[in-house]
DNA sequence: CTTTAAAATCGTAATATACTGATAAGACGA
DNA sequence: TCGTCTTATCAGTATATTACGATTTTAAAG
């Protein structure tokens, strides 16, 4: 693979994580999956804001949502991100 | 420490890394320290651009520069960043 | 002191990201 | 179908980041 391209891809992943709200969301999701409304209460932010952060994470393949009735439950699917979070938050 | 504050700090580190040029610089510096001119040639970018990326990395405590005569040699000082890079680039 | 090479900083235009209210879409139960 | 709950998307503004030429600073060398 092209080196520049690789840097761009990795930078995209980091950019997706490089926001306090998204870090909070991702860390929360690594432990227990959660729907938007629950996150919203926890973060005290407008619903649209949470939803947009989720869509950024989703578009980068970091999380995935599965519908459960009327809610959508999200989980972290990227192993790379799980490992990065382990390193990032435990030091 | 405050949780929100912790997320903000970590996000700052990620933001500093979340750029293809800076990833390239940091990875290069982990292996062999290097001055701005050498990097500039390697990256094919204007001197001011490289210098500004370096100053972003420096302001976040990721790298440090030591003068060697007329040049300044940079090295990666953050152990956290070294570990993050290991995880990030080897998967 | 003056010159020169290297690196930092400034100014600014272009681009990208963030936030939020309003609205739309999807799923479910009455 | 209608109303409600949940989530997504849109539109607009505000804010931040990026890139790069021009200028300044720094320090070594003469």
PDB file of C-alpha atoms (C1' of nucleotides) in Angstrom:
ATOM      1  CA  UNK A   1       0.000   0.000   0.000  1.00  0.00           C
ATOM      2  CA  UNK A   2       1.021   3.569  -0.658  1.00  0.00           C
ATOM      3  CA  UNK A   3       2.674   5.174   2.354  1.00  0.00           C
ATOM      4  CA  UNK A   4       0.914   8.506   2.011  1.00  0.00           C
ATOM      5  CA  UNK A   5      -2.406   6.761   1.654  1.00  0.00           C
ATOM      6  CA  UNK A   6      -1.729   4.769   4.791  1.00  0.00           C
ATOM      7  CA  UNK A   7      -0.990   7.944   6.730  1.00  0.00           C
ATOM      8  CA  UNK A   8      -4.202   9.455   5.459  1.00  0.00           C
ATOM      9  CA  UNK A   9      -6.267   6.457   6.512  1.00  0.00           C
ATOM     10  CA  UNK A  10      -4.751   6.343   9.973  1.00  0.00           C
ATOM     11  CA  UNK A  11      -5.186  10.080  10.335  1.00  0.00           C
ATOM     12  CA  UNK A  12      -8.868   9.669   9.529  1.00  0.00           C
ATOM     13  CA  UNK A  13      -9.253   7.199  12.360  1.00  0.00           C
ATOM     14  CA  UNK A  14      -7.472   9.485  14.789  1.00  0.00           C
ATOM     15  CA  UNK A  15      -9.467  12.472  13.640  1.00  0.00           C
ATOM     16  CA  UNK A  16     -12.659  10.571  14.307  1.00  0.00           C
ATOM     17  CA  UNK A  17     -11.496   9.868  17.854  1.00  0.00           C
ATOM     18  CA  UNK A  18      -9.968  13.265  18.476  1.00  0.00           C
ATOM     19  CA  UNK A  19     -12.910  14.853  20.201  1.00  0.00           C
ATOM     20  CA  UNK A  20     -13.785  14.692  23.903  1.00  0.00           C
ATOM     21  CA  UNK A  21     -17.415  13.783  23.267  1.00  0.00           C
ATOM     22  CA  UNK A  22     -16.494  11.009  20.861  1.00  0.00           C
ATOM     23  CA  UNK A  23     -13.864   9.660  23.220  1.00  0.00           C
ATOM     24  CA  UNK A  24     -16.511   9.532  25.912  1.00  0.00           C
ATOM     25  CA  UNK A  25     -18.947   7.804  23.585  1.00  0.00           C
ATOM     26  CA  UNK A  26     -16.410   5.251  22.408  1.00  0.00           C
ATOM     27  CA  UNK A  27     -15.174   4.432  25.874  1.00  0.00           C
ATOM     28  CA  UNK A  28     -18.742   4.032  27.058  1.00  0.00           C
ATOM     29  CA  UNK A  29     -19.554   1.766  24.136  1.00  0.00           C
ATOM     30  CA  UNK A  30     -16.531  -0.455  24.679  1.00  0.00           C
ATOM     31  CA  UNK A  31     -17.940  -1.397  28.052  1.00  0.00           C
ATOM     32  CA  UNK A  32     -21.659  -1.499  27.436  1.00  0.00           C
ATOM     33  CA  UNK A  33     -23.592  -0.846  24.298  1.00  0.00           C
ATOM     34  CA  UNK A  34     -26.025   1.971  24.511  1.00  0.00           C
ATOM     35  CA  UNK A  35     -28.624   3.866  22.563  1.00  0.00           C
ATOM     36  CA  UNK A  36     -28.596   7.532  21.665  1.00  0.00           C
ATOM     37  CA  UNK A  37     -31.108   8.627  24.263  1.00  0.00           C
ATOM     38  CA  UNK A  38     -29.158   7.079  27.108  1.00  0.00           C
ATOM     39  CA  UNK A  39     -25.949   8.673  25.857  1.00  0.00           C
ATOM     40  CA  UNK A  40     -27.689  11.985  25.500  1.00  0.00           C
ATOM     41  CA  UNK A  41     -28.724  11.967  29.137  1.00  0.00           C
ATOM     42  CA  UNK A  42     -25.282  10.902  30.192  1.00  0.00           C
ATOM     43  CA  UNK A  43     -23.547  13.582  28.141  1.00  0.00           C
ATOM     44  CA  UNK A  44     -26.158  16.304  28.529  1.00  0.00           C
ATOM     45  CA  UNK A  45     -26.119  17.316  24.869  1.00  0.00           C
ATOM     46  CA  UNK A  46     -28.797  17.848  22.239  1.00  0.00           C
ATOM     47  CA  UNK A  47     -29.936  14.715  20.496  1.00  0.00           C
ATOM     48  CA  UNK A  48     -28.768  15.936  17.096  1.00  0.00           C
ATOM     49  CA  UNK A  49     -25.272  16.554  18.402  1.00  0.00           C
ATOM     50  CA  UNK A  50     -24.916  13.047  19.767  1.00  0.00           C
ATOM     51  CA  UNK A  51     -26.365  11.624  16.603  1.00  0.00           C
ATOM     52  CA  UNK A  52     -23.916  13.486  14.426  1.00  0.00           C
ATOM     53  CA  UNK A  53     -20.960  12.335  16.491  1.00  0.00           C
ATOM     54  CA  UNK A  54     -22.250   8.796  16.169  1.00  0.00           C
ATOM     55  CA  UNK A  55     -22.509   9.150  12.431  1.00  0.00           C
ATOM     56  CA  UNK A  56     -18.890  10.312  12.225  1.00  0.00           C
ATOM     57  CA  UNK A  57     -17.788   7.247  14.185  1.00  0.00           C
ATOM     58  CA  UNK A  58     -19.979   5.022  12.069  1.00  0.00           C
ATOM     59  CA  UNK A  59     -18.740   6.435   8.774  1.00  0.00           C
ATOM     60  CA  UNK A  60     -15.179   5.568   9.829  1.00  0.00           C
ATOM     61  CA  UNK A  61     -16.154   2.006  10.680  1.00  0.00           C
ATOM     62  CA  UNK A  62     -15.449   2.488  14.348  1.00  0.00           C
ATOM     63  CA  UNK A  63     -18.913   1.658  15.622  1.00  0.00           C
ATOM     64  CA  UNK A  64     -21.968  -0.156  14.339  1.00  0.00           C
ATOM     65  CA  UNK A  65     -25.598   0.236  15.269  1.00  0.00           C
ATOM     66  CA  UNK A  66     -28.139  -2.564  15.507  1.00  0.00           C
ATOM     67  CA  UNK A  67     -31.776  -1.859  15.813  1.00  0.00           C
ATOM     68  CA  UNK A  68     -33.546  -3.325  18.834  1.00  0.00           C
ATOM     69  CA  UNK A  69     -37.179  -2.441  18.421  1.00  0.00           C
ATOM     70  CA  UNK A  70     -37.510   1.286  18.521  1.00  0.00           C
ATOM     71  CA  UNK A  71     -33.984   1.894  19.790  1.00  0.00           C
ATOM     72  CA  UNK A  72     -30.618   1.463  18.095  1.00  0.00           C
ATOM     73  CA  UNK A  73     -27.823  -0.082  20.102  1.00  0.00           C
ATOM     74  CA  UNK A  74     -24.257   0.792  19.217  1.00  0.00           C
ATOM     75  CA  UNK A  75     -21.080  -1.189  19.720  1.00  0.00           C
ATOM     76  CA  UNK A  76     -17.424  -0.609  18.906  1.00  0.00           C
ATOM     77  CA  UNK A  77     -16.457  -2.876  16.042  1.00  0.00           C
ATOM     78  CA  UNK A  78     -12.912  -1.719  15.306  1.00  0.00           C
ATOM     79  CA  UNK A  79     -10.321  -3.809  17.108  1.00  0.00           C
ATOM     80  CA  UNK A  80      -7.695  -1.200  16.316  1.00  0.00           C
ATOM     81  CA  UNK A  81      -9.729   1.461  18.069  1.00  0.00           C
ATOM     82  CA  UNK A  82     -10.294  -0.783  21.075  1.00  0.00           C
ATOM     83  CA  UNK A  83      -6.552  -1.236  21.390  1.00  0.00           C
ATOM     84  CA  UNK A  84      -5.835   2.440  20.876  1.00  0.00           C
ATOM     85  CA  UNK A  85      -8.328   3.299  23.607  1.00  0.00           C
ATOM     86  CA  UNK A  86      -6.701   0.836  25.958  1.00  0.00           C
ATOM     87  CA  UNK A  87      -3.337   2.495  25.457  1.00  0.00           C
ATOM     88  CA  UNK A  88      -4.729   6.009  25.441  1.00  0.00           C
ATOM     89  CA  UNK A  89      -6.922   5.898  28.531  1.00  0.00           C
ATOM     90  CA  UNK A  90      -4.801   3.712  30.794  1.00  0.00           C
ATOM     91  CA  UNK A  91      -1.699   5.883  30.943  1.00  0.00           C
TER      92      UNK A  91
ATOM     93  CA  UNK B   1      -8.934  14.037  37.885  1.00  0.00           C
ATOM     94  CA  UNK B   2     -12.132  15.271  36.242  1.00  0.00           C
ATOM     95  CA  UNK B   3     -13.400  12.869  33.593  1.00  0.00           C
ATOM     96  CA  UNK B   4     -14.328  15.547  31.059  1.00  0.00           C
ATOM     97  CA  UNK B   5     -10.957  17.151  31.501  1.00  0.00           C
ATOM     98  CA  UNK B   6      -9.257  13.827  30.898  1.00  0.00           C
ATOM     99  CA  UNK B   7     -11.179  13.350  27.655  1.00  0.00           C
ATOM    100  CA  UNK B   8     -10.188  16.820  26.565  1.00  0.00           C
ATOM    101  CA  UNK B   9      -6.526  16.184  27.239  1.00  0.00           C
ATOM    102  CA  UNK B  10      -6.512  12.885  25.389  1.00  0.00           C
ATOM    103  CA  UNK B  11      -8.425  14.432  22.521  1.00  0.00           C
ATOM    104  CA  UNK B  12      -5.760  17.104  22.248  1.00  0.00           C
ATOM    105  CA  UNK B  13      -3.087  14.454  21.851  1.00  0.00           C
ATOM    106  CA  UNK B  14      -5.080  12.646  19.193  1.00  0.00           C
ATOM    107  CA  UNK B  15      -5.849  15.870  17.379  1.00  0.00           C
ATOM    108  CA  UNK B  16      -2.170  16.644  17.255  1.00  0.00           C
ATOM    109  CA  UNK B  17      -1.510  13.262  15.648  1.00  0.00           C
ATOM    110  CA  UNK B  18      -4.554  13.270  13.403  1.00  0.00           C
ATOM    111  CA  UNK B  19      -2.915  14.599  10.283  1.00  0.00           C
ATOM    112  CA  UNK B  20      -1.067  12.625   7.609  1.00  0.00           C
ATOM    113  CA  UNK B  21       1.917  14.951   7.579  1.00  0.00           C
ATOM    114  CA  UNK B  22       2.267  14.857  11.349  1.00  0.00           C
ATOM    115  CA  UNK B  23       1.925  11.087  11.430  1.00  0.00           C
ATOM    116  CA  UNK B  24       4.711  10.913   8.882  1.00  0.00           C
ATOM    117  CA  UNK B  25       6.863  13.287  10.903  1.00  0.00           C
ATOM    118  CA  UNK B  26       6.272  11.455  14.177  1.00  0.00           C
ATOM    119  CA  UNK B  27       6.929   8.045  12.723  1.00  0.00           C
ATOM    120  CA  UNK B  28      10.105   9.324  11.131  1.00  0.00           C
ATOM    121  CA  UNK B  29      11.244  10.871  14.392  1.00  0.00           C
ATOM    122  CA  UNK B  30      10.617   7.720  16.393  1.00  0.00           C
ATOM    123  CA  UNK B  31      13.248   5.986  14.320  1.00  0.00           C
ATOM    124  CA  UNK B  32      15.787   8.705  13.698  1.00  0.00           C
ATOM    125  CA  UNK B  33      15.838  12.261  14.848  1.00  0.00           C
ATOM    126  CA  UNK B  34      15.890  14.798  12.134  1.00  0.00           C
ATOM    127  CA  UNK B  35      15.967  18.522  11.463  1.00  0.00           C
ATOM    128  CA  UNK B  36      13.401  20.599   9.628  1.00  0.00           C
ATOM    129  CA  UNK B  37      15.337  20.904   6.408  1.00  0.00           C
ATOM    130  CA  UNK B  38      15.775  17.174   6.074  1.00  0.00           C
ATOM    131  CA  UNK B  39      12.097  16.612   6.744  1.00  0.00           C
ATOM    132  CA  UNK B  40      11.184  19.282   4.269  1.00  0.00           C
ATOM    133  CA  UNK B  41      13.068  17.536   1.514  1.00  0.00           C
ATOM    134  CA  UNK B  42      11.590  14.224   2.493  1.00  0.00           C
ATOM    135  CA  UNK B  43       8.027  15.506   2.591  1.00  0.00           C
ATOM    136  CA  UNK B  44       8.316  18.002  -0.244  1.00  0.00           C
ATOM    137  CA  UNK B  45       6.562  20.803   1.588  1.00  0.00           C
ATOM    138  CA  UNK B  46       7.374  24.457   2.254  1.00  0.00           C
ATOM    139  CA  UNK B  47       9.589  25.099   5.239  1.00  0.00           C
ATOM    140  CA  UNK B  48       6.919  27.081   7.063  1.00  0.00           C
ATOM    141  CA  UNK B  49       4.429  24.271   6.754  1.00  0.00           C
ATOM    142  CA  UNK B  50       6.765  21.713   8.269  1.00  0.00           C
ATOM    143  CA  UNK B  51       7.715  24.145  10.981  1.00  0.00           C
ATOM    144  CA  UNK B  52       4.100  24.768  11.919  1.00  0.00           C
ATOM    145  CA  UNK B  53       3.360  21.070  12.141  1.00  0.00           C
ATOM    146  CA  UNK B  54       6.403  20.686  14.362  1.00  0.00           C
ATOM    147  CA  UNK B  55       5.235  23.474  16.601  1.00  0.00           C
ATOM    148  CA  UNK B  56       1.837  21.799  17.020  1.00  0.00           C
ATOM    149  CA  UNK B  57       3.563  18.579  18.047  1.00  0.00           C
ATOM    150  CA  UNK B  58       5.893  20.455  20.349  1.00  0.00           C
ATOM    151  CA  UNK B  59       3.133  22.442  22.034  1.00  0.00           C
ATOM    152  CA  UNK B  60       1.421  19.155  22.937  1.00  0.00           C
ATOM    153  CA  UNK B  61       4.601  17.767  24.445  1.00  0.00           C
ATOM    154  CA  UNK B  62       4.921  15.091  21.809  1.00  0.00           C
ATOM    155  CA  UNK B  63       8.312  16.074  20.485  1.00  0.00           C
ATOM    156  CA  UNK B  64      11.256  18.122  21.672  1.00  0.00           C
ATOM    157  CA  UNK B  65      13.904  19.944  19.717  1.00  0.00           C
ATOM    158  CA  UNK B  66      17.561  20.224  20.656  1.00  0.00           C
ATOM    159  CA  UNK B  67      19.848  22.562  18.881  1.00  0.00           C
ATOM    160  CA  UNK B  68      22.919  21.044  17.265  1.00  0.00           C
ATOM    161  CA  UNK B  69      24.911  23.904  15.882  1.00  0.00           C
ATOM    162  CA  UNK B  70      22.858  25.591  13.237  1.00  0.00           C
ATOM    163  CA  UNK B  71      20.240  22.883  13.038  1.00  0.00           C
ATOM    164  CA  UNK B  72      17.570  21.736  15.488  1.00  0.00           C
ATOM    165  CA  UNK B  73      17.107  18.028  15.932  1.00  0.00           C
ATOM    166  CA  UNK B  74      13.747  16.719  17.016  1.00  0.00           C
ATOM    167  CA  UNK B  75      12.861  13.577  18.923  1.00  0.00           C
ATOM    168  CA  UNK B  76       9.631  12.057  20.188  1.00  0.00           C
ATOM    169  CA  UNK B  77       9.509  12.432  23.942  1.00  0.00           C
ATOM    170  CA  UNK B  78       6.001  11.187  24.726  1.00  0.00           C
ATOM    171  CA  UNK B  79       5.981   7.508  25.642  1.00  0.00           C
ATOM    172  CA  UNK B  80       2.215   7.450  25.222  1.00  0.00           C
ATOM    173  CA  UNK B  81       2.540   8.619  21.647  1.00  0.00           C
ATOM    174  CA  UNK B  82       5.233   6.060  20.927  1.00  0.00           C
ATOM    175  CA  UNK B  83       2.912   3.327  22.125  1.00  0.00           C
ATOM    176  CA  UNK B  84      -0.036   4.711  20.226  1.00  0.00           C
ATOM    177  CA  UNK B  85       2.024   4.793  17.058  1.00  0.00           C
ATOM    178  CA  UNK B  86       3.100   1.218  17.590  1.00  0.00           C
ATOM    179  CA  UNK B  87      -0.528   0.107  17.822  1.00  0.00           C
ATOM    180  CA  UNK B  88      -1.710   2.407  15.063  1.00  0.00           C
ATOM    181  CA  UNK B  89       0.853   1.665  12.372  1.00  0.00           C
ATOM    182  CA  UNK B  90       1.328  -2.060  12.926  1.00  0.00           C
ATOM    183  CA  UNK B  91      -2.231  -3.181  12.298  1.00  0.00           C
TER     184      UNK B  91
ATOM    185  C1'  DC C   1      29.710  43.439  13.854  1.00  0.00           C
ATOM    186  C1'  DT C   2      27.987  41.289   9.558  1.00  0.00           C
ATOM    187  C1'  DT C   3      26.600  37.588   6.875  1.00  0.00           C
ATOM    188  C1'  DT C   4      24.368  33.362   6.306  1.00  0.00           C
ATOM    189  C1'  DA C   5      21.671  29.217   7.125  1.00  0.00           C
ATOM    190  C1'  DA C   6      18.005  27.264   9.744  1.00  0.00           C
ATOM    191  C1'  DA C   7      13.827  27.534  11.996  1.00  0.00           C
ATOM    192  C1'  DA C   8       9.870  30.175  13.946  1.00  0.00           C
ATOM    193  C1'  DT C   9       6.232  33.286  13.524  1.00  0.00           C
ATOM    194  C1'  DC C  10       2.866  36.267  11.118  1.00  0.00           C
ATOM    195  C1'  DG C  11      -1.070  37.330   8.019  1.00  0.00           C
ATOM    196  C1'  DT C  12      -4.629  35.692   5.606  1.00  0.00           C
ATOM    197  C1'  DA C  13      -7.446  33.019   2.522  1.00  0.00           C
ATOM    198  C1'  DA C  14      -9.355  28.519   1.912  1.00  0.00           C
ATOM    199  C1'  DT C  15     -11.270  24.612   3.896  1.00  0.00           C
ATOM    200  C1'  DA C  16     -13.141  21.713   7.456  1.00  0.00           C
ATOM    201  C1'  DT C  17     -15.469  20.794  11.729  1.00  0.00           C
ATOM    202  C1'  DA C  18     -18.786  21.688  15.381  1.00  0.00           C
ATOM    203  C1'  DC C  19     -23.139  22.912  17.267  1.00  0.00           C
ATOM    204  C1'  DT C  20     -28.020  23.334  17.284  1.00  0.00           C
ATOM    205  C1'  DG C  21     -33.034  23.927  16.129  1.00  0.00           C
ATOM    206  C1'  DA C  22     -36.110  22.170  12.761  1.00  0.00           C
ATOM    207  C1'  DT C  23     -37.656  18.554  10.156  1.00  0.00           C
ATOM    208  C1'  DA C  24     -37.848  13.821   8.351  1.00  0.00           C
ATOM    209  C1'  DA C  25     -37.832   8.837   8.700  1.00  0.00           C
ATOM    210  C1'  DG C  26     -38.484   4.364  11.065  1.00  0.00           C
ATOM    211  C1'  DA C  27     -40.633   1.266  14.216  1.00  0.00           C
ATOM    212  C1'  DC C  28     -44.032   0.094  17.293  1.00  0.00           C
ATOM    213  C1'  DG C  29     -48.503  -0.011  19.877  1.00  0.00           C
ATOM    214  C1'  DA C  30     -53.330   1.550  20.309  1.00  0.00           C
TER     215       DA C  30
ATOM    216  C1'  DT D   1     -53.989   4.734  10.322  1.00  0.00           C
ATOM    217  C1'  DC D   2     -52.639   7.845  14.068  1.00  0.00           C
ATOM    218  C1'  DG D   3     -49.711   9.209  17.702  1.00  0.00           C
ATOM    219  C1'  DT D   4     -45.488   8.561  19.995  1.00  0.00           C
ATOM    220  C1'  DC D   5     -40.808   7.439  20.802  1.00  0.00           C
ATOM    221  C1'  DT D   6     -36.228   7.076  18.874  1.00  0.00           C
ATOM    222  C1'  DT D   7     -32.770   8.293  15.716  1.00  0.00           C
ATOM    223  C1'  DA D   8     -31.059  10.574  11.383  1.00  0.00           C
ATOM    224  C1'  DT D   9     -30.514  14.324   8.412  1.00  0.00           C
ATOM    225  C1'  DC D  10     -30.696  19.215   6.982  1.00  0.00           C
ATOM    226  C1'  DA D  11     -29.487  24.140   7.020  1.00  0.00           C
ATOM    227  C1'  DG D  12     -27.196  27.775   8.898  1.00  0.00           C
ATOM    228  C1'  DT D  13     -23.869  29.896  11.646  1.00  0.00           C
ATOM    229  C1'  DA D  14     -19.833  29.873  14.465  1.00  0.00           C
ATOM    230  C1'  DT D  15     -15.399  28.301  15.275  1.00  0.00           C
ATOM    231  C1'  DA D  16     -11.058  25.932  14.206  1.00  0.00           C
ATOM    232  C1'  DT D  17      -7.594  24.177  11.247  1.00  0.00           C
ATOM    233  C1'  DT D  18      -4.682  24.190   7.231  1.00  0.00           C
ATOM    234  C1'  DA D  19      -1.521  25.876   3.882  1.00  0.00           C
ATOM    235  C1'  DC D  20       1.887  28.924   2.376  1.00  0.00           C
ATOM    236  C1'  DG D  21       4.411  33.284   1.127  1.00  0.00           C
ATOM    237  C1'  DA D  22       6.625  36.893   3.587  1.00  0.00           C
ATOM    238  C1'  DT D  23       9.009  38.324   7.433  1.00  0.00           C
ATOM    239  C1'  DT D  24      11.479  37.812  11.722  1.00  0.00           C
ATOM    240  C1'  DT D  25      14.304  35.461  14.991  1.00  0.00           C
ATOM    241  C1'  DT D  26      18.175  32.673  16.340  1.00  0.00           C
ATOM    242  C1'  DA D  27      22.673  31.297  16.496  1.00  0.00           C
ATOM    243  C1'  DA D  28      26.852  29.882  14.204  1.00  0.00           C
ATOM    244  C1'  DA D  29      30.653  31.366  11.340  1.00  0.00           C
ATOM    245  C1'  DG D  30      33.603  34.625   9.348  1.00  0.00           C
TER     246       DG D  30
END
